[in-house]
Coordinates of C-alpha atoms in Angstrom, one line a residue:
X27 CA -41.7 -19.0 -18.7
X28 CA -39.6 -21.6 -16.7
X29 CA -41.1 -24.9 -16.1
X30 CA -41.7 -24.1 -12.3
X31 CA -43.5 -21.1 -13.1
X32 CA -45.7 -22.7 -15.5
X33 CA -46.2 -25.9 -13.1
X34 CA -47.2 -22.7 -10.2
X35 CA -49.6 -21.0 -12.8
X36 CA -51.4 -24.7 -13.8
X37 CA -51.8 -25.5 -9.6
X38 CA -53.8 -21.6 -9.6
X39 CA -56.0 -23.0 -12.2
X40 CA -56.1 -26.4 -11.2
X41 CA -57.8 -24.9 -8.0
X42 CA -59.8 -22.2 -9.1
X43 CA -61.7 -24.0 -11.6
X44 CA -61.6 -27.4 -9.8
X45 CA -59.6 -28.9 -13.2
X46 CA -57.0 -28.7 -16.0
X47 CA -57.1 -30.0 -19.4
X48 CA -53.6 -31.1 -21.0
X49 CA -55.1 -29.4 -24.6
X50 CA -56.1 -26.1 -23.0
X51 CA -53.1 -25.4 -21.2
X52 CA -50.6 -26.2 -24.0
X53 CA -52.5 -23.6 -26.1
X54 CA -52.4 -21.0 -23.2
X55 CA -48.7 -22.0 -22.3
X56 CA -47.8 -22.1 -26.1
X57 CA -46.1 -25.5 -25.4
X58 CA -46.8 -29.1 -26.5
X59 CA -49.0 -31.0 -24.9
X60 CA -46.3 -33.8 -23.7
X61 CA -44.6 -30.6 -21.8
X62 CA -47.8 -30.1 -19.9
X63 CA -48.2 -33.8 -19.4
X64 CA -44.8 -33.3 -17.5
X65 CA -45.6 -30.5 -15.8
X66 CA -48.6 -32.1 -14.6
X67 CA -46.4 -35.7 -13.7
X68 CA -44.3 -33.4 -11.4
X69 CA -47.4 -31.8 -9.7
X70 CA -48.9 -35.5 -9.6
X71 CA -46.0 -36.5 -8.1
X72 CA -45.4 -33.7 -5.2
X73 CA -48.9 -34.9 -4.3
X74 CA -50.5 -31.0 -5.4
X75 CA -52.7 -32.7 -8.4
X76 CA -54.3 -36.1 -9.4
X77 CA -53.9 -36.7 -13.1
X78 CA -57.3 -38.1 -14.7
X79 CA -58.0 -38.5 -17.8
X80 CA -57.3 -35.6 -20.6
X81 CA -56.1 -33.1 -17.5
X82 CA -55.3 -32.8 -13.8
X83 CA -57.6 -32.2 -10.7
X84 CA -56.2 -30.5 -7.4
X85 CA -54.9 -33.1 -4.7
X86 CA -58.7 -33.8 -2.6
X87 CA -61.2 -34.5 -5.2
X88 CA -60.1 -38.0 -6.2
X89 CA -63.9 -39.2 -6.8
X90 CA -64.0 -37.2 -9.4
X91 CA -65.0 -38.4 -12.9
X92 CA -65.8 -36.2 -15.8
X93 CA -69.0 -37.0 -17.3
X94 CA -70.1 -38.5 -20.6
X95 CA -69.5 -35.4 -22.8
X96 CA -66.8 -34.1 -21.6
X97 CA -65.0 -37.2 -22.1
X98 CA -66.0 -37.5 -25.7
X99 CA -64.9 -34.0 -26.2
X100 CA -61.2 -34.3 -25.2
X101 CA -58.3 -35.9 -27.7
X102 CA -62.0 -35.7 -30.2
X103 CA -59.2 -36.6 -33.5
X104 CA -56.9 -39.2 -31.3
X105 CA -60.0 -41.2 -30.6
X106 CA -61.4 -40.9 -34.1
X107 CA -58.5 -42.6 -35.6
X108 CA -58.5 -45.2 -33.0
X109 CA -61.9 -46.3 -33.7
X110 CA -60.5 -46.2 -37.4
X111 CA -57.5 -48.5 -37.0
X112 CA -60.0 -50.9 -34.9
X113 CA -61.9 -51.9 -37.8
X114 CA -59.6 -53.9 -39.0
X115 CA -60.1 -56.0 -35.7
X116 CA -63.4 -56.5 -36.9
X117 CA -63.7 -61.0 -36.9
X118 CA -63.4 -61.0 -40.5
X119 CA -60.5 -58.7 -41.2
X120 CA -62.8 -55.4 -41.6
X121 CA -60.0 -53.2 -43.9
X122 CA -61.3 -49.6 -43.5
X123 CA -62.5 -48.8 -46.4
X124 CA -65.7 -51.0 -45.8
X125 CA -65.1 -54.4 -47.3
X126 CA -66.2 -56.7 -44.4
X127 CA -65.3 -60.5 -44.2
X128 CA -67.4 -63.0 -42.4
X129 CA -69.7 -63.2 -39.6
X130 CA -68.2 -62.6 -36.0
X131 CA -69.2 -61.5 -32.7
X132 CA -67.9 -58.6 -31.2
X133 CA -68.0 -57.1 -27.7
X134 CA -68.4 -53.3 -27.4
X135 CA -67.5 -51.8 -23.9
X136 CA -69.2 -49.0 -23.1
X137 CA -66.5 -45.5 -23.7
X138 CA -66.5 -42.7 -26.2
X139 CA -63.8 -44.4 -28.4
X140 CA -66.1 -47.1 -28.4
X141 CA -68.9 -45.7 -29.7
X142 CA -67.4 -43.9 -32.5
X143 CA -66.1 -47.5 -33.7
X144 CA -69.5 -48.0 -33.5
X145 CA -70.5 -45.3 -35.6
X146 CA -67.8 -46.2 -38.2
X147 CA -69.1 -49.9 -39.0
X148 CA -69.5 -50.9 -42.1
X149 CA -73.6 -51.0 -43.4
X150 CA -72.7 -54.1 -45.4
X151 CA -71.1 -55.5 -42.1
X152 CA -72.5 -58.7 -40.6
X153 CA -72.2 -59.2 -36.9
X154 CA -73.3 -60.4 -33.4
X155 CA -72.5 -57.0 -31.2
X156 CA -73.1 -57.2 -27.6
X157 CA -72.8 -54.0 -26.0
X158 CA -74.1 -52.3 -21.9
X159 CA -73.4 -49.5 -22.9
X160 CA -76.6 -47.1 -24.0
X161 CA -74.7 -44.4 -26.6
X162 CA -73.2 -47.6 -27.9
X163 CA -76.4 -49.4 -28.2
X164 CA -78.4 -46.1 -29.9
X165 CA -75.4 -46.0 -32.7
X166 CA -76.2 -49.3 -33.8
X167 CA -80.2 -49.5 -33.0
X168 CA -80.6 -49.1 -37.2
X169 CA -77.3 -51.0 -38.6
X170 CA -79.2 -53.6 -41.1
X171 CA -76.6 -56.1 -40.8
X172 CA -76.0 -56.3 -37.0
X173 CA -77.5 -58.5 -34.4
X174 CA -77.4 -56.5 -31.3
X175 CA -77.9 -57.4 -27.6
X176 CA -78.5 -54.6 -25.3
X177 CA -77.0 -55.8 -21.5
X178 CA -79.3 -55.0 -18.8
X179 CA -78.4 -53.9 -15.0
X180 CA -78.1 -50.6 -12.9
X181 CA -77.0 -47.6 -15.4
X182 CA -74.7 -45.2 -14.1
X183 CA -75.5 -41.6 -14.9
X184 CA -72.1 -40.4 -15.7
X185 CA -70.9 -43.1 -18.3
X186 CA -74.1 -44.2 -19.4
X187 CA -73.3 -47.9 -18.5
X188 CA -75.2 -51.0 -17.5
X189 CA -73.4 -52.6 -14.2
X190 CA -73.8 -54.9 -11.4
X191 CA -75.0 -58.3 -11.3
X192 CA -77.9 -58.6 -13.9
X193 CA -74.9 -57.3 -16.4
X194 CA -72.5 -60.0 -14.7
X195 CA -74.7 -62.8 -15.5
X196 CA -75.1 -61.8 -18.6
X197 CA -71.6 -61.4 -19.4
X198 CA -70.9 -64.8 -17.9
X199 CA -73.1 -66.5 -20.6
X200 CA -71.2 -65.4 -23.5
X201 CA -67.9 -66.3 -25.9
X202 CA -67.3 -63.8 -28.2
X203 CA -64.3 -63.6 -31.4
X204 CA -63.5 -60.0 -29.8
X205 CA -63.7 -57.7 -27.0
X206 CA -63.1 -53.7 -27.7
X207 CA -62.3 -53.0 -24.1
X208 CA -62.2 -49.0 -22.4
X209 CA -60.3 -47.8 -19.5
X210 CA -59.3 -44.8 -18.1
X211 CA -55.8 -45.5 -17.1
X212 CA -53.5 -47.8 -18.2
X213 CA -49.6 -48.2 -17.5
X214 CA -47.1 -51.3 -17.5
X215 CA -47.3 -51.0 -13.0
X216 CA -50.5 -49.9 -12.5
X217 CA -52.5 -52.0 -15.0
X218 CA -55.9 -51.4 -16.4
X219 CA -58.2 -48.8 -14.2
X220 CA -61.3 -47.2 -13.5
X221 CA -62.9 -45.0 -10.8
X222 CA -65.5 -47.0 -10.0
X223 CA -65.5 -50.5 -8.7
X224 CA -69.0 -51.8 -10.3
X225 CA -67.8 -50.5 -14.1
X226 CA -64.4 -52.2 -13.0
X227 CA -66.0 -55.7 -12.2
X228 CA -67.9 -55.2 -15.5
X229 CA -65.1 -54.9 -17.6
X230 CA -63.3 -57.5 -15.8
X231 CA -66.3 -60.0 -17.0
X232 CA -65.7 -58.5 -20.3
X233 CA -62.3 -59.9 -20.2
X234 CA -63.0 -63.3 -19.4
X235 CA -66.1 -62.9 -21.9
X236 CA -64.1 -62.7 -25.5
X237 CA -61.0 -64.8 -27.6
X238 CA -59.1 -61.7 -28.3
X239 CA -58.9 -58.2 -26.2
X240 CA -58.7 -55.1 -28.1
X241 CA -57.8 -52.1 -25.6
X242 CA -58.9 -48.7 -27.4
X243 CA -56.9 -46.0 -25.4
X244 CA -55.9 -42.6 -26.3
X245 CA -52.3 -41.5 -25.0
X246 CA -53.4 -39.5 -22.5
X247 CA -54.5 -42.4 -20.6
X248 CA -51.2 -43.8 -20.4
X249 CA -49.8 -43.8 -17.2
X250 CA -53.0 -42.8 -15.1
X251 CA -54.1 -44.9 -12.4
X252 CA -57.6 -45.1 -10.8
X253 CA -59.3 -46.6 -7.8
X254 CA -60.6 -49.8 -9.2
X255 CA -57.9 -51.8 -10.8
X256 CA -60.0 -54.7 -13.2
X257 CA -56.7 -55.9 -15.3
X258 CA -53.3 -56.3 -16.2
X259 CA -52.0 -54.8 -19.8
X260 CA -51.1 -58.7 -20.2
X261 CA -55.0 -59.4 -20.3
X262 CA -55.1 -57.5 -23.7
X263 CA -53.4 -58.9 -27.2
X264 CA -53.7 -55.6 -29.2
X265 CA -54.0 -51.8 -27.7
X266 CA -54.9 -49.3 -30.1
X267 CA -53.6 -45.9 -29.0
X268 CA -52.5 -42.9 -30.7
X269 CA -48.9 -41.2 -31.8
X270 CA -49.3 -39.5 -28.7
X271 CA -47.7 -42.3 -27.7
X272 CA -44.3 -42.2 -27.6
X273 CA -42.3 -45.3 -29.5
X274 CA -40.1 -46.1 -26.2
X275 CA -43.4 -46.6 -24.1
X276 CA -44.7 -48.6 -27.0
X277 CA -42.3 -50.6 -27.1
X278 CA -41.8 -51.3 -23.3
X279 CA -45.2 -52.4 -24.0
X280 CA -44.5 -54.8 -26.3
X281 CA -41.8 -56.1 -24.6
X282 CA -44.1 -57.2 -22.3
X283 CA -46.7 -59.2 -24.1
X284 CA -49.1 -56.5 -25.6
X285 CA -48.6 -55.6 -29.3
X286 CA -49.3 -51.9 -29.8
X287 CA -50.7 -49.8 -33.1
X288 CA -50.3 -46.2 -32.8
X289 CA -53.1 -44.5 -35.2

């Protein structure tokens, strides 16, 4: 099948079932997954699709946000890894195979990566965690070495987030060694991005709230822009992506400030 055939056949399903995943198509197409991320930058760009994250939805539903578990569900083994590789961010020099160093505070935005780096810390693991995000927060309810605080505010439905200004404040009240920071888009142009503007001033107090700025992003994110811009990729020292990646991107972003680990 020729590339405009296949880019013709993605549109039908785009707008039949209101969405396209990149992993879904490649296995129905029997291509890579980078050749359906093509196809769907060239639909993106004749203005027929808008490219969110893990997939494509057909040009007019740009409010659109997958919800919680259907997030966690797409690039499941990319995202794993990344949590993985982030433990050695933990203050302390946390090594992976669950040595932990001192005591640290850590910032945990609310995201599915996210909460499967909570889920991999360390028992023996001694921390201050501050986290507004719930599935974040539930993961670490038990962890006998963790001081957690649990930020208040509004929670969205779909992400399962604390936002607006009781989470402000309390963001604005704290200096922590690290911030693991979540997005939905990211590229060297567009910056750091989110649909929705309260989660975007969130993060943004996130930003300003932590010494160092971990960005945990799987691949497919890269390039995707959103409504609510809350950051440049020069806000964040270290982004933790996968090999989805490719090395030439990684090293445009390197070029320009950010240092990049591909799990």
């Amino acid at each position: 099948m020729y590339a405009p055939e296949r880019q013709q056949e993605i549109l039908r399903l785009a707008r039949e079932g209101g969405r396209v995943d990149v992993l879904s198509l490649a296995e129905e197409f029997q291509v890579t997954a980078e050749t359906v991320r093509r196809d769907l930058k060239a639909l993106d760009r004749a203005g027929l699709v808008r490219r969110v994250h893990g997939g494509a939805i057909p040009a007019g539903r740009l409010d659109f946000e997958p919800d919680l578990a259907e997030r966690d569900a797409v690039a499941a083994d990319e995202k794993q890894r990344i949590a993985r590789a982030a433990l050695a961010e933990l203050p302390g020099g946390e090594d992976g195979a669950g040595r932990s160093g001192r005591s640290g505070s850590v910032i945990l935005d609310a995201g599915t990566t996210a909460a499967r780096l909570a889920a991999e810390i360390p028992l023996e693991a001694e921390l201050t965690v501050v986290t507004h995000g719930l599935p974040v927060a539930a993961r670490l309810a038990d962890h006998p070495g963790l001081t957690l605080h649990l930020v208040g505010g509004r929670i969205r439905r779909r992400t399962r987030a604390a936002v607006d200004d009781w989470a402000l404040r309390a963001y604005r009240e704290i200096n922590a060694d690290v911030l693991f920071l979540a997005t939905n888009g990211f590229s060297l142009d567009g910056g750091l991005t989110t649909p929705d503007l309260a989660e975007a001033a969130v993060k943004r107090a996130l930003i300003a709230a932590a010494r160092r700025v971990v960005l945990l992003a799987d691949s497919a994110k890269f390039g995707q822009q959103h409504f609510a811009r809350f950051g440049e990729l020069s806000d964040v020292d270290l982004l933790i992506t996968d090999t989805g990646l490719s090395p030439d991107d990684a090293l445009a972003i390197e070029r320009a400030g950010t240092e990049v680990v591909r799990a």
